Amino acid sequence: MALLFLSPDDPADAWRAQLQARIPGLEVRIWPEVGEPADIDLALVWRPPPGELARYPNLRAILSLAAGIDGLIADPDLPDVPIARMVDPSLTRTMTEYVLLAVLRHHREFDRFERVQRARAWAYAFPPQAADRRVGIMGLGELGSAAARRLVAHGFQVLGWSRSPKALDGVVSYAGRSELHTFLHRTDILVCLLPLTADTVGILNAATFAELPHGACVINVARGQHLVEDDLVQALDSGHLGGATLDVFHEEPLPPDSPLWTNPKVLVTPHVASYSVPAIAADGVAANIRRVLAGEPLLHQVDRARGY
Ligand code: NAP
């Protein structure tokens, strides 16, 4: 039983130690020191090179280090084995924190204060109470529903949009394309937490922005390909949108010549909205490794046809 660990961004040694503490005897091979490919039963991965996972003839399951698996299933040579996505309390907590922070920053107009400070302007502003601010979350899954609960607890009016209707305390649920217009019309601060699929690619576009009320703000913490960046810049420059917080981009790292870097209404963060802490996330991964060993179905298994 050997597990392949492949990620350019995650701490391999910490993951190995945490997994071995939970499953004594588990052999963890850290890419590219893989040894004999036929030994590999399981792969724990983030952004493997396309075609890489096809090299392991005995692979039984793929465990994603990320919640979004769009990059994985885009690989035409991906082996036809079950895939589990990352669902982990540290990932959820950090995303909830980021969303709350970004929403509060727009709500209390800190984005504007940051701009006027540079002009040494003492500019009063008294934004509405949270109870009068409507935050709309696209995607009410693991991350979106946790963020929604936190925003409700803070006193915001919270709306959610998903494929199927949801019953979440204090959240007004909208579902499907037919209810998207109403959802957008009623949203002052829009948060995107959708998976990237054929249905959601480019969903943050000029038509979507036009449906938001004048002065609305947009927070994209899902995937860069959800956003049509030129449409956002136009909507900000025209004054229709009041601001944006972007954590994800078409091209990462964001190229130095991107106009997003210098747009005064845009806050750029380098894909850090949420992250897994191995000491916490290893519980869920170890549970899935045991399931594979026992021949049981994975927790949080991805539906490849649905794309998430
Ligand atoms: P999830 O649990 O799978 O939830 C996805 C949600 O999106 C569900 O509510 C789903 O609706 C909804 N949805 C999917 N397709 C839709 C469509 N066509 N129309 C309307 N709603 C749709 O995913 P998650 O764990 O919350 O993660 C969401 C995404 O966040 C990930 O896929 C990833 O791209 C992104 N992410 C970003 C970071 C970062 O650091 N920036 C970190 C982690 C994750 P149903 O409930 O009806 O199925």
mmCIF file of C-alpha atoms and ligand atoms in Angstrom:
data_model
loop_
_atom_site.group_PDB
_atom_site.id
_atom_site.type_symbol
_atom_site.label_atom_id
_atom_site.label_comp_id
_atom_site.label_asym_id
_atom_site.label_seq_id
_atom_site.Cartn_x
_atom_site.Cartn_y
_atom_site.Cartn_z
ATOM 1 C CA MET A 1 0.000 0.000 0.000
ATOM 2 C CA ALA A 2 1.731 3.195 -1.157
ATOM 3 C CA LEU A 3 0.367 6.688 -1.466
ATOM 4 C CA LEU A 4 1.710 9.161 -3.994
ATOM 5 C CA PHE A 5 1.895 12.739 -2.702
ATOM 6 C CA LEU A 6 2.104 15.323 -5.478
ATOM 7 C CA SER A 7 1.706 19.041 -4.908
ATOM 8 C CA PRO A 8 3.926 21.976 -5.795
ATOM 9 C CA ASP A 9 2.341 24.072 -3.031
ATOM 10 C CA ASP A 10 1.640 21.881 0.004
ATOM 11 C CA PRO A 11 4.089 20.834 2.742
ATOM 12 C CA ALA A 12 4.846 17.231 1.796
ATOM 13 C CA ASP A 13 6.756 16.298 4.961
ATOM 14 C CA ALA A 14 4.005 17.606 7.236
ATOM 15 C CA TRP A 15 1.394 15.653 5.280
ATOM 16 C CA ARG A 16 3.457 12.462 5.445
ATOM 17 C CA ALA A 17 3.946 12.806 9.213
ATOM 18 C CA GLN A 18 0.263 13.525 9.856
ATOM 19 C CA LEU A 19 -0.943 10.627 7.702
ATOM 20 C CA GLN A 20 1.554 8.155 9.151
ATOM 21 C CA ALA A 21 0.514 9.197 12.676
ATOM 22 C CA ARG A 22 -3.017 8.120 11.762
ATOM 23 C CA ILE A 23 -2.193 5.091 9.616
ATOM 24 C CA PRO A 24 1.002 3.454 10.923
ATOM 25 C CA GLY A 25 2.892 1.691 8.164
ATOM 26 C CA LEU A 26 1.429 3.835 5.379
ATOM 27 C CA GLU A 27 4.104 4.348 2.766
ATOM 28 C CA VAL A 28 4.079 7.895 1.375
ATOM 29 C CA ARG A 29 6.113 8.580 -1.752
ATOM 30 C CA ILE A 30 6.708 12.197 -2.506
ATOM 31 C CA TRP A 31 6.707 13.083 -6.190
ATOM 32 C CA PRO A 32 8.910 12.958 -8.209
ATOM 33 C CA GLU A 33 10.695 10.279 -6.049
ATOM 34 C CA VAL A 34 7.990 7.742 -6.837
ATOM 35 C CA GLY A 35 9.891 4.489 -7.332
ATOM 36 C CA GLU A 36 8.013 1.718 -9.109
ATOM 37 C CA PRO A 37 4.732 3.198 -10.493
ATOM 38 C CA ALA A 38 2.932 -0.139 -10.038
ATOM 39 C CA ASP A 39 3.338 0.184 -6.238
ATOM 40 C CA ILE A 40 1.086 3.243 -6.063
ATOM 41 C CA ASP A 41 -2.468 2.550 -4.868
ATOM 42 C CA LEU A 42 -3.605 6.060 -4.013
ATOM 43 C CA ALA A 43 -2.725 9.598 -5.027
ATOM 44 C CA LEU A 44 -3.093 12.726 -2.879
ATOM 45 C CA VAL A 45 -2.659 15.599 -5.310
ATOM 46 C CA TRP A 46 -2.925 19.280 -6.209
ATOM 47 C CA ARG A 47 -2.346 20.292 -9.807
ATOM 48 C CA PRO A 48 -0.578 17.165 -11.085
ATOM 49 C CA PRO A 49 0.902 17.613 -14.571
ATOM 50 C CA PRO A 50 -1.586 16.404 -17.220
ATOM 51 C CA GLY A 51 -1.075 12.712 -17.985
ATOM 52 C CA GLU A 52 0.938 12.100 -14.789
ATOM 53 C CA LEU A 53 -1.722 10.042 -12.987
ATOM 54 C CA ALA A 54 -2.094 7.744 -16.005
ATOM 55 C CA ARG A 55 1.401 6.387 -15.197
ATOM 56 C CA TYR A 56 0.152 4.389 -12.192
ATOM 57 C CA PRO A 57 -1.504 1.155 -13.397
ATOM 58 C CA ASN A 58 -2.789 0.100 -9.940
ATOM 59 C CA LEU A 59 -4.220 3.438 -8.825
ATOM 60 C CA ARG A 60 -7.469 2.859 -6.911
ATOM 61 C CA ALA A 61 -8.515 6.399 -6.005
ATOM 62 C CA ILE A 62 -7.490 10.035 -6.315
ATOM 63 C CA LEU A 63 -7.738 12.256 -3.239
ATOM 64 C CA SER A 64 -7.683 15.951 -4.063
ATOM 65 C CA LEU A 65 -5.863 18.409 -1.835
ATOM 66 C CA ALA A 66 -8.302 21.045 -3.122
ATOM 67 C CA ALA A 67 -12.068 21.451 -2.886
ATOM 68 C CA GLY A 68 -12.263 22.268 -6.597
ATOM 69 C CA ILE A 69 -11.367 19.435 -8.942
ATOM 70 C CA ASP A 70 -11.818 21.292 -12.264
ATOM 71 C CA GLY A 71 -8.070 21.107 -12.991
ATOM 72 C CA LEU A 72 -7.982 17.361 -12.324
ATOM 73 C CA ILE A 73 -10.909 16.360 -14.516
ATOM 74 C CA ALA A 74 -9.653 18.580 -17.332
ATOM 75 C CA ASP A 75 -6.860 15.998 -17.811
ATOM 76 C CA PRO A 76 -7.975 13.857 -20.790
ATOM 77 C CA ASP A 77 -5.778 11.000 -19.553
ATOM 78 C CA LEU A 78 -7.072 10.974 -15.995
ATOM 79 C CA PRO A 79 -7.582 7.341 -14.895
ATOM 80 C CA ASP A 80 -11.190 6.274 -14.418
ATOM 81 C CA VAL A 81 -11.028 5.817 -10.635
ATOM 82 C CA PRO A 82 -13.076 7.510 -7.888
ATOM 83 C CA ILE A 83 -12.048 11.053 -6.934
ATOM 84 C CA ALA A 84 -12.631 12.639 -3.541
ATOM 85 C CA ARG A 85 -12.443 16.393 -3.131
ATOM 86 C CA MET A 86 -11.086 18.125 -0.042
ATOM 87 C CA VAL A 87 -13.643 18.852 2.643
ATOM 88 C CA ASP A 88 -11.877 19.907 5.796
ATOM 89 C CA PRO A 89 -12.661 22.120 8.803
ATOM 90 C CA SER A 90 -9.505 24.229 8.358
ATOM 91 C CA LEU A 91 -10.353 24.889 4.697
ATOM 92 C CA THR A 92 -13.912 25.854 5.614
ATOM 93 C CA ARG A 93 -12.847 28.047 8.536
ATOM 94 C CA THR A 94 -10.273 30.003 6.537
ATOM 95 C CA MET A 95 -12.708 30.531 3.660
ATOM 96 C CA THR A 96 -15.402 31.707 6.054
ATOM 97 C CA GLU A 97 -12.949 34.172 7.592
ATOM 98 C CA TYR A 98 -11.894 35.517 4.205
ATOM 99 C CA VAL A 99 -15.473 35.956 3.003
ATOM 100 C CA LEU A 100 -16.512 37.695 6.236
ATOM 101 C CA LEU A 101 -13.487 39.992 6.047
ATOM 102 C CA ALA A 102 -14.046 40.856 2.371
ATOM 103 C CA VAL A 103 -17.779 41.428 2.875
ATOM 104 C CA LEU A 104 -17.171 43.645 5.917
ATOM 105 C CA ARG A 105 -14.498 45.590 4.051
ATOM 106 C CA HIS A 106 -16.952 46.454 1.268
ATOM 107 C CA HIS A 107 -19.863 46.900 3.682
ATOM 108 C CA ARG A 108 -17.988 49.383 5.922
ATOM 109 C CA GLU A 109 -16.398 50.997 2.843
ATOM 110 C CA PHE A 110 -12.837 50.356 3.980
ATOM 111 C CA ASP A 111 -11.996 50.014 0.284
ATOM 112 C CA ARG A 112 -13.038 53.662 -0.150
ATOM 113 C CA PHE A 113 -11.209 54.783 3.013
ATOM 114 C CA GLU A 114 -8.027 53.155 1.710
ATOM 115 C CA ARG A 115 -8.377 55.244 -1.456
ATOM 116 C CA VAL A 116 -9.195 58.569 0.204
ATOM 117 C CA GLN A 117 -6.448 58.138 2.795
ATOM 118 C CA ARG A 118 -3.937 58.478 -0.030
ATOM 119 C CA ALA A 119 -5.452 61.897 -0.785
ATOM 120 C CA ARG A 120 -5.312 62.813 2.938
ATOM 121 C CA ALA A 121 -9.072 63.264 2.795
ATOM 122 C CA TRP A 122 -11.139 63.185 5.991
ATOM 123 C CA ALA A 123 -14.248 61.814 4.286
ATOM 124 C CA TYR A 124 -17.149 60.783 6.477
ATOM 125 C CA ALA A 125 -19.303 57.827 5.443
ATOM 126 C CA PHE A 126 -22.019 56.116 7.394
ATOM 127 C CA PRO A 127 -22.945 52.914 5.609
ATOM 128 C CA PRO A 128 -26.229 51.111 6.204
ATOM 129 C CA GLN A 129 -26.608 48.670 9.059
ATOM 130 C CA ALA A 130 -25.732 45.043 8.261
ATOM 131 C CA ALA A 131 -29.458 44.247 8.475
ATOM 132 C CA ASP A 132 -29.974 46.506 5.463
ATOM 133 C CA ARG A 133 -27.146 45.009 3.398
ATOM 134 C CA ARG A 134 -27.890 42.043 1.135
ATOM 135 C CA VAL A 135 -25.096 39.535 0.583
ATOM 136 C CA GLY A 136 -25.697 36.997 -2.195
ATOM 137 C CA ILE A 137 -23.637 33.824 -2.292
ATOM 138 C CA MET A 138 -23.384 31.863 -5.534
ATOM 139 C CA GLY A 139 -22.811 28.231 -4.509
ATOM 140 C CA LEU A 140 -24.219 27.016 -1.210
ATOM 141 C CA GLY A 141 -22.074 23.912 -0.794
ATOM 142 C CA GLU A 142 -19.558 23.157 1.956
ATOM 143 C CA LEU A 143 -17.877 26.544 1.744
ATOM 144 C CA GLY A 144 -20.776 28.729 0.619
ATOM 145 C CA SER A 145 -23.158 27.470 3.293
ATOM 146 C CA ALA A 146 -20.563 27.943 6.065
ATOM 147 C CA ALA A 147 -19.901 31.509 4.885
ATOM 148 C CA ALA A 148 -23.656 32.118 4.681
ATOM 149 C CA ARG A 149 -24.160 30.992 8.276
ATOM 150 C CA ARG A 150 -21.418 33.313 9.503
ATOM 151 C CA LEU A 151 -22.865 36.269 7.592
ATOM 152 C CA VAL A 152 -26.330 35.534 8.983
ATOM 153 C CA ALA A 153 -24.840 35.455 12.489
ATOM 154 C CA HIS A 154 -23.311 38.857 11.795
ATOM 155 C CA GLY A 155 -26.740 40.236 10.941
ATOM 156 C CA PHE A 156 -26.560 40.576 7.145
ATOM 157 C CA GLN A 157 -29.462 39.731 4.881
ATOM 158 C CA VAL A 158 -28.152 36.610 3.168
ATOM 159 C CA LEU A 159 -29.296 35.100 -0.121
ATOM 160 C CA GLY A 160 -27.925 31.982 -1.749
ATOM 161 C CA TRP A 161 -28.033 30.627 -5.258
ATOM 162 C CA SER A 162 -27.401 26.968 -6.036
ATOM 163 C CA ARG A 163 -28.502 24.253 -8.431
ATOM 164 C CA SER A 164 -31.018 22.781 -6.003
ATOM 165 C CA PRO A 165 -32.965 24.754 -3.346
ATOM 166 C CA LYS A 166 -31.507 24.826 0.160
ATOM 167 C CA ALA A 167 -33.030 25.164 3.628
ATOM 168 C CA LEU A 168 -30.512 27.141 5.683
ATOM 169 C CA ASP A 169 -31.656 29.199 8.669
ATOM 170 C CA GLY A 170 -31.801 32.874 7.770
ATOM 171 C CA VAL A 171 -30.778 32.342 4.124
ATOM 172 C CA VAL A 172 -33.182 33.032 1.271
ATOM 173 C CA SER A 173 -32.544 30.287 -1.254
ATOM 174 C CA TYR A 174 -32.718 30.695 -5.031
ATOM 175 C CA ALA A 175 -32.062 27.816 -7.407
ATOM 176 C CA GLY A 176 -31.376 27.303 -11.065
ATOM 177 C CA ARG A 177 -30.976 29.713 -13.972
ATOM 178 C CA SER A 178 -34.621 30.803 -13.794
ATOM 179 C CA GLU A 179 -34.066 32.331 -10.336
ATOM 180 C CA LEU A 180 -30.659 33.838 -11.020
ATOM 181 C CA HIS A 181 -32.087 37.193 -12.164
ATOM 182 C CA THR A 182 -34.113 37.727 -8.998
ATOM 183 C CA PHE A 183 -31.133 36.686 -6.875
ATOM 184 C CA LEU A 184 -28.839 39.171 -8.628
ATOM 185 C CA HIS A 185 -31.359 42.033 -8.483
ATOM 186 C CA ARG A 186 -31.509 41.612 -4.708
ATOM 187 C CA THR A 187 -27.739 41.357 -4.067
ATOM 188 C CA ASP A 188 -25.547 44.266 -2.902
ATOM 189 C CA ILE A 189 -22.403 42.199 -2.295
ATOM 190 C CA LEU A 190 -21.953 39.154 -4.530
ATOM 191 C CA VAL A 191 -19.726 36.268 -3.423
ATOM 192 C CA CYS A 192 -18.815 33.538 -5.927
ATOM 193 C CA LEU A 193 -18.219 30.118 -4.368
ATOM 194 C CA LEU A 194 -19.274 27.953 -7.299
ATOM 195 C CA PRO A 195 -17.302 25.024 -8.673
ATOM 196 C CA LEU A 196 -15.885 25.631 -12.145
ATOM 197 C CA THR A 197 -17.956 23.588 -14.599
ATOM 198 C CA ALA A 198 -19.247 23.948 -18.155
ATOM 199 C CA ASP A 199 -22.342 25.625 -16.642
ATOM 200 C CA THR A 200 -20.502 28.145 -14.488
ATOM 201 C CA VAL A 201 -17.491 29.170 -16.570
ATOM 202 C CA GLY A 202 -17.639 32.919 -17.290
ATOM 203 C CA ILE A 203 -20.713 33.405 -15.096
ATOM 204 C CA LEU A 204 -19.347 36.651 -13.651
ATOM 205 C CA ASN A 205 -19.790 38.625 -16.866
ATOM 206 C CA ALA A 206 -21.239 41.906 -18.150
ATOM 207 C CA ALA A 207 -24.812 40.567 -18.199
ATOM 208 C CA THR A 208 -24.531 39.355 -14.609
ATOM 209 C CA PHE A 209 -23.043 42.644 -13.424
ATOM 210 C CA ALA A 210 -25.785 44.604 -15.217
ATOM 211 C CA GLU A 211 -28.398 42.765 -13.110
ATOM 212 C CA LEU A 212 -26.755 43.811 -9.833
ATOM 213 C CA PRO A 213 -27.874 47.095 -8.243
ATOM 214 C CA HIS A 214 -25.768 50.194 -8.905
ATOM 215 C CA GLY A 215 -22.754 50.271 -6.572
ATOM 216 C CA ALA A 216 -22.735 46.509 -5.898
ATOM 217 C CA CYS A 217 -19.445 44.767 -5.078
ATOM 218 C CA VAL A 218 -18.125 41.426 -6.291
ATOM 219 C CA ILE A 219 -15.983 38.929 -4.383
ATOM 220 C CA ASN A 220 -14.574 36.019 -6.389
ATOM 221 C CA VAL A 221 -13.047 33.265 -4.276
ATOM 222 C CA ALA A 222 -13.927 30.353 -6.555
ATOM 223 C CA ARG A 223 -11.935 30.113 -9.799
ATOM 224 C CA GLY A 224 -10.468 32.741 -12.112
ATOM 225 C CA GLN A 225 -12.352 31.311 -15.089
ATOM 226 C CA HIS A 226 -15.685 32.241 -13.477
ATOM 227 C CA LEU A 227 -14.832 35.875 -14.130
ATOM 228 C CA VAL A 228 -14.633 37.724 -17.433
ATOM 229 C CA GLU A 229 -11.933 40.115 -16.265
ATOM 230 C CA ASP A 230 -12.477 42.744 -19.006
ATOM 231 C CA ASP A 231 -16.199 42.886 -18.179
ATOM 232 C CA LEU A 232 -15.367 43.475 -14.523
ATOM 233 C CA VAL A 233 -12.932 46.292 -15.306
ATOM 234 C CA GLN A 234 -15.549 47.920 -17.557
ATOM 235 C CA ALA A 235 -18.293 47.649 -14.929
ATOM 236 C CA LEU A 236 -15.964 49.140 -12.293
ATOM 237 C CA ASP A 237 -14.744 51.943 -14.568
ATOM 238 C CA SER A 238 -18.302 52.868 -15.587
ATOM 239 C CA GLY A 239 -19.175 53.250 -11.901
ATOM 240 C CA HIS A 240 -21.851 50.551 -12.020
ATOM 241 C CA LEU A 241 -19.853 48.295 -9.688
ATOM 242 C CA GLY A 242 -18.419 49.793 -6.519
ATOM 243 C CA GLY A 243 -15.518 47.413 -5.953
ATOM 244 C CA ALA A 244 -14.163 43.902 -6.213
ATOM 245 C CA THR A 245 -12.114 41.490 -4.155
ATOM 246 C CA LEU A 246 -10.393 38.851 -6.269
ATOM 247 C CA ASP A 247 -8.485 35.843 -4.975
ATOM 248 C CA VAL A 248 -8.387 33.787 -8.175
ATOM 249 C CA PHE A 249 -7.432 34.643 -11.741
ATOM 250 C CA HIS A 250 -7.382 33.271 -15.297
ATOM 251 C CA GLU A 251 -3.634 33.173 -15.109
ATOM 252 C CA GLU A 252 -1.895 32.576 -11.769
ATOM 253 C CA PRO A 253 0.326 34.213 -10.722
ATOM 254 C CA LEU A 254 -1.515 37.269 -12.050
ATOM 255 C CA PRO A 255 0.746 38.674 -14.813
ATOM 256 C CA PRO A 256 2.553 41.936 -13.925
ATOM 257 C CA ASP A 257 0.811 43.782 -16.785
ATOM 258 C CA SER A 258 -2.720 42.900 -15.654
ATOM 259 C CA PRO A 259 -4.816 46.061 -15.176
ATOM 260 C CA LEU A 260 -6.308 44.437 -12.069
ATOM 261 C CA TRP A 261 -3.121 45.117 -10.071
ATOM 262 C CA THR A 262 -3.540 48.873 -10.292
ATOM 263 C CA ASN A 263 -7.310 49.302 -10.476
ATOM 264 C CA PRO A 264 -8.116 51.387 -7.378
ATOM 265 C CA LYS A 265 -11.393 49.520 -6.893
ATOM 266 C CA VAL A 266 -9.834 46.044 -6.896
ATOM 267 C CA LEU A 267 -8.201 44.173 -4.052
ATOM 268 C CA VAL A 268 -5.978 41.344 -5.317
ATOM 269 C CA THR A 269 -4.976 38.422 -3.087
ATOM 270 C CA PRO A 270 -2.813 35.552 -4.390
ATOM 271 C CA HIS A 271 -5.208 32.539 -4.191
ATOM 272 C CA VAL A 272 -5.020 32.381 -0.417
ATOM 273 C CA ALA A 273 -8.691 32.666 0.532
ATOM 274 C CA SER A 274 -8.591 29.280 2.172
ATOM 275 C CA TYR A 275 -6.064 26.576 2.873
ATOM 276 C CA SER A 276 -5.876 23.220 4.573
ATOM 277 C CA VAL A 277 -3.751 22.705 7.659
ATOM 278 C CA PRO A 278 -2.317 19.139 7.468
ATOM 279 C CA ALA A 279 -2.739 18.522 11.230
ATOM 280 C CA ILE A 280 -6.493 19.116 10.803
ATOM 281 C CA ALA A 281 -7.182 17.998 7.237
ATOM 282 C CA ALA A 282 -5.327 14.690 7.638
ATOM 283 C CA ASP A 283 -8.284 13.271 9.618
ATOM 284 C CA GLY A 284 -10.540 13.356 6.561
ATOM 285 C CA VAL A 285 -7.846 12.137 4.192
ATOM 286 C CA ALA A 286 -6.952 9.250 6.518
ATOM 287 C CA ALA A 287 -10.639 8.327 6.743
ATOM 288 C CA ASN A 288 -10.758 8.085 2.959
ATOM 289 C CA ILE A 289 -7.543 6.025 2.800
ATOM 290 C CA ARG A 290 -9.084 3.544 5.254
ATOM 291 C CA ARG A 291 -12.208 3.436 3.109
ATOM 292 C CA VAL A 292 -10.193 2.553 0.021
ATOM 293 C CA LEU A 293 -8.424 -0.193 1.983
ATOM 294 C CA ALA A 294 -11.795 -1.538 3.150
ATOM 295 C CA GLY A 295 -13.295 -1.346 -0.345
ATOM 296 C CA GLU A 296 -15.855 1.229 0.813
ATOM 297 C CA PRO A 297 -17.040 4.251 -1.186
ATOM 298 C CA LEU A 298 -15.133 7.506 -0.664
ATOM 299 C CA LEU A 299 -16.433 10.403 1.394
ATOM 300 C CA HIS A 300 -17.029 13.544 -0.695
ATOM 301 C CA GLN A 301 -16.763 11.662 -3.951
ATOM 302 C CA VAL A 302 -16.911 13.826 -7.053
ATOM 303 C CA ASP A 303 -19.597 13.279 -9.663
ATOM 304 C CA ARG A 304 -17.494 13.535 -12.807
ATOM 305 C CA ALA A 305 -20.474 14.006 -15.114
ATOM 306 C CA ARG A 306 -21.719 16.941 -12.993
ATOM 307 C CA GLY A 307 -18.191 18.338 -12.743
ATOM 308 C CA TYR A 308 -18.067 18.791 -8.944
HETATM 309 P P1 NAP B 1 -19.442 22.182 -3.156
HETATM 310 O O1 NAP B 1 -19.655 21.742 -1.741
HETATM 311 O O2 NAP B 1 -19.370 21.154 -4.224
HETATM 312 O O3 NAP B 1 -20.609 23.225 -3.482
HETATM 313 C C1 NAP B 1 -20.843 23.723 -4.753
HETATM 314 C C2 NAP B 1 -22.114 24.558 -4.737
HETATM 315 O O4 NAP B 1 -22.287 25.172 -6.025
HETATM 316 C C3 NAP B 1 -23.372 23.721 -4.487
HETATM 317 O O5 NAP B 1 -24.278 24.434 -3.670
HETATM 318 C C4 NAP B 1 -23.949 23.559 -5.894
HETATM 319 O O6 NAP B 1 -25.365 23.410 -5.949
HETATM 320 C C5 NAP B 1 -23.577 24.888 -6.516
HETATM 321 N N1 NAP B 1 -23.568 24.795 -7.987
HETATM 322 C C6 NAP B 1 -22.837 23.960 -8.765
HETATM 323 N N2 NAP B 1 -23.131 24.148 -10.074
HETATM 324 C C7 NAP B 1 -24.082 25.112 -10.097
HETATM 325 C C8 NAP B 1 -24.818 25.726 -11.143
HETATM 326 N N3 NAP B 1 -24.633 25.387 -12.420
HETATM 327 N N4 NAP B 1 -25.729 26.662 -10.815
HETATM 328 C C9 NAP B 1 -25.957 27.002 -9.523
HETATM 329 N N5 NAP B 1 -25.304 26.445 -8.481
HETATM 330 C C10 NAP B 1 -24.375 25.516 -8.770
HETATM 331 O O7 NAP B 1 -18.095 23.050 -3.280
HETATM 332 P P2 NAP B 1 -17.282 23.800 -2.131
HETATM 333 O O8 NAP B 1 -16.489 22.852 -1.337
HETATM 334 O O9 NAP B 1 -18.216 24.717 -1.418
HETATM 335 O O10 NAP B 1 -16.253 24.645 -3.023
HETATM 336 C C11 NAP B 1 -16.713 25.584 -3.988
HETATM 337 C C12 NAP B 1 -15.569 26.066 -4.857
HETATM 338 O O11 NAP B 1 -14.749 26.981 -4.131
HETATM 339 C C13 NAP B 1 -14.570 25.000 -5.308
HETATM 340 O O12 NAP B 1 -15.075 24.263 -6.403
HETATM 341 C C14 NAP B 1 -13.355 25.824 -5.668
HETATM 342 O O13 NAP B 1 -13.420 26.203 -7.025
HETATM 343 C C15 NAP B 1 -13.487 27.070 -4.806
HETATM 344 N N6 NAP B 1 -12.416 27.142 -3.790
HETATM 345 C C16 NAP B 1 -11.545 28.190 -3.812
HETATM 346 C C17 NAP B 1 -10.548 28.284 -2.837
HETATM 347 C C18 NAP B 1 -9.619 29.465 -2.756
HETATM 348 O O14 NAP B 1 -8.672 29.448 -1.973
HETATM 349 N N7 NAP B 1 -9.857 30.524 -3.484
HETATM 350 C C19 NAP B 1 -10.415 27.294 -1.857
HETATM 351 C C20 NAP B 1 -11.318 26.236 -1.852
HETATM 352 C C21 NAP B 1 -12.318 26.164 -2.835
HETATM 353 P P3 NAP B 1 -26.083 22.092 -5.330
HETATM 354 O O15 NAP B 1 -25.865 22.186 -3.836
HETATM 355 O O16 NAP B 1 -27.498 22.268 -5.684
HETATM 356 O O17 NAP B 1 -25.392 20.913 -5.948
#
